[in-house]
mmCIF file of C-alpha atoms in Angstrom:
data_model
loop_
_atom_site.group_PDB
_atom_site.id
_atom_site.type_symbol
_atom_site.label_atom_id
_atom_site.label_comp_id
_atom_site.label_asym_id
_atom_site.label_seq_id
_atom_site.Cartn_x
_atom_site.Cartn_y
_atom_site.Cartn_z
ATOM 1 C CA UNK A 1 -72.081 14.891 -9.182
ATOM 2 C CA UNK A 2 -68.995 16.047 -10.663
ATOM 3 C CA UNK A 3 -65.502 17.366 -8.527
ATOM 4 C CA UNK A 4 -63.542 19.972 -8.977
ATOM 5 C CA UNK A 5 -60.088 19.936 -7.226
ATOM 6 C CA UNK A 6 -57.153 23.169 -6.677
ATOM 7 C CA UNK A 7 -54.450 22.936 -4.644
ATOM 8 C CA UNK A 8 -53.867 25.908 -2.459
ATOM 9 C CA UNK A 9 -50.230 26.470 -3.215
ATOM 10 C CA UNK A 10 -49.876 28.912 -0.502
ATOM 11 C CA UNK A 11 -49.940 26.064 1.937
ATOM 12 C CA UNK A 12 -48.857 23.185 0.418
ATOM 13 C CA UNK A 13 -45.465 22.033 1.786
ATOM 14 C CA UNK A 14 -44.785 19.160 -1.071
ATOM 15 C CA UNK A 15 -44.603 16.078 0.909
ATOM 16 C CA UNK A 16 -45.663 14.026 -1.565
ATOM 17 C CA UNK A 17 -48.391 12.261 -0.521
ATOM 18 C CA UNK A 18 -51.183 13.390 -2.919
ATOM 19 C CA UNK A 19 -48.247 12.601 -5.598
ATOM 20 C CA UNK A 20 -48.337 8.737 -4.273
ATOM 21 C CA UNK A 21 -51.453 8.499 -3.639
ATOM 22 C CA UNK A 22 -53.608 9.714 -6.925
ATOM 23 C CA UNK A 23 -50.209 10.018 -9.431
ATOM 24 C CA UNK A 24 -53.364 10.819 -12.408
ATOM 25 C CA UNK A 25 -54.282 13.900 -10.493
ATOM 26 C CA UNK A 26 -51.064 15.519 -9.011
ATOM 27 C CA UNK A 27 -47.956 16.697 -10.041
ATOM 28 C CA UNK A 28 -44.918 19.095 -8.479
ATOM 29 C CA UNK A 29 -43.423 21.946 -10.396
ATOM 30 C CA UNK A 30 -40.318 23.297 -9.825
ATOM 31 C CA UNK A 31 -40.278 24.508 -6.369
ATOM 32 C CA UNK A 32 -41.897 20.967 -5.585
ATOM 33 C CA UNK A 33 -45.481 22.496 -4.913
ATOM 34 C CA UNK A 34 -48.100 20.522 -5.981
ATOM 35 C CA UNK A 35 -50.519 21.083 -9.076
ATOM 36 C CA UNK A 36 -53.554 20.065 -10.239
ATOM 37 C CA UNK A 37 -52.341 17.825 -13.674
ATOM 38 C CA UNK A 38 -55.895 17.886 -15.087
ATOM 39 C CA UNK A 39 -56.270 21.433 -16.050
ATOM 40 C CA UNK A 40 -52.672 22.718 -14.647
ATOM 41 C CA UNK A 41 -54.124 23.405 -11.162
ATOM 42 C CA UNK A 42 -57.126 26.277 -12.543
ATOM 43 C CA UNK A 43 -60.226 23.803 -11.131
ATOM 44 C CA UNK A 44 -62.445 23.732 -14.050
ATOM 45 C CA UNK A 45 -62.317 20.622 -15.439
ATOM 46 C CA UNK A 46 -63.704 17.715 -13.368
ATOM 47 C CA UNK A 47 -62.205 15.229 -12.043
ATOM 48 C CA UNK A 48 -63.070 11.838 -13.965
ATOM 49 C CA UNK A 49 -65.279 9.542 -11.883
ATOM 50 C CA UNK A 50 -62.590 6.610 -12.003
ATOM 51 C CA UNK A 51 -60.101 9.040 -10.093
ATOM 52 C CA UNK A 52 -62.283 10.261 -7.267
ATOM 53 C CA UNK A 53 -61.770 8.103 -4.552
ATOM 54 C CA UNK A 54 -58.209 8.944 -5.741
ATOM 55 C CA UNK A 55 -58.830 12.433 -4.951
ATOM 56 C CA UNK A 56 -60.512 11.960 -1.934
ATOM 57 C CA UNK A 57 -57.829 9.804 -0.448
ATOM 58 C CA UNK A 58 -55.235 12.767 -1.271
ATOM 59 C CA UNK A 59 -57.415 15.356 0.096
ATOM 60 C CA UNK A 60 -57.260 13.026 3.330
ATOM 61 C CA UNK A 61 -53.568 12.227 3.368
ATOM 62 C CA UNK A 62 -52.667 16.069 2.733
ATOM 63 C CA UNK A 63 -51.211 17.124 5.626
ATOM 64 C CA UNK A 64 -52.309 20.620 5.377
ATOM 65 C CA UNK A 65 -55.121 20.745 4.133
ATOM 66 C CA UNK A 66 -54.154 22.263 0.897
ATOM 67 C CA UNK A 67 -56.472 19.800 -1.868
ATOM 68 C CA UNK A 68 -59.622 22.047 -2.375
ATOM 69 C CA UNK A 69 -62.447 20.286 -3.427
ATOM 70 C CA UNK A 70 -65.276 21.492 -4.763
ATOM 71 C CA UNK A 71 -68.879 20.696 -6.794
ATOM 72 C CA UNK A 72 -68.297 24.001 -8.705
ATOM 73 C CA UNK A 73 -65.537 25.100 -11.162
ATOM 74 C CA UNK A 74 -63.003 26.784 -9.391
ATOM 75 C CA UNK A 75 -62.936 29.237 -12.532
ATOM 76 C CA UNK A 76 -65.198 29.512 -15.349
ATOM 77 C CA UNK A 77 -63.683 27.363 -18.459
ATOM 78 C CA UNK A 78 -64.744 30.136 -20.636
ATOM 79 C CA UNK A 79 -62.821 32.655 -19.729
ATOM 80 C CA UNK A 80 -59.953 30.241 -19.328
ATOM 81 C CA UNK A 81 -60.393 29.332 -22.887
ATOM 82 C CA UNK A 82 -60.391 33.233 -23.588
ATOM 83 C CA UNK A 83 -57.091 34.050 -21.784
ATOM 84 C CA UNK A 84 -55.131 31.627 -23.910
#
């Protein structure tokens, strides 16, 4: 079963905790919100098997809530591709 993850950037307050805890998966831009690094935070490319208890030990620490996971794309890689 594959995952998709998105963080909900809305929310997320940047502590740093998905950061420390799965470093292969997140990332901060600028404003120090965190991002998805495996497809730049779009949720259609899945997560590789090696990094999901990774993910689901960020998606635990996160403090609000803010790691979406998902068995489904967030977004169709398609039309990604397309909007290059």
């Amino acid at each position: 079963m594959a995952l998709y993850v998105k963080v909900d950037q809305d929310t997320c307050i940047g502590c740093g905790a998905c950061g420390e805890v799965a470093p292969e998966i997140f990332d901060y831009n600028e404003e120090g919100v965190s991002f998805s690094l495996l497809d730049l935070n779009v949720g259609a490319v899945p997560v590789p098997e090696n990094l999901v208890e990774d993910l689901e030990d960020a998606r635990d620490e996160c403090p609000t809530s803010s790691i979406m996971v998902e068995e489904e794309p967030f977004a169709d890689p398609s039309l990604e591709e397309e909007a290059v």
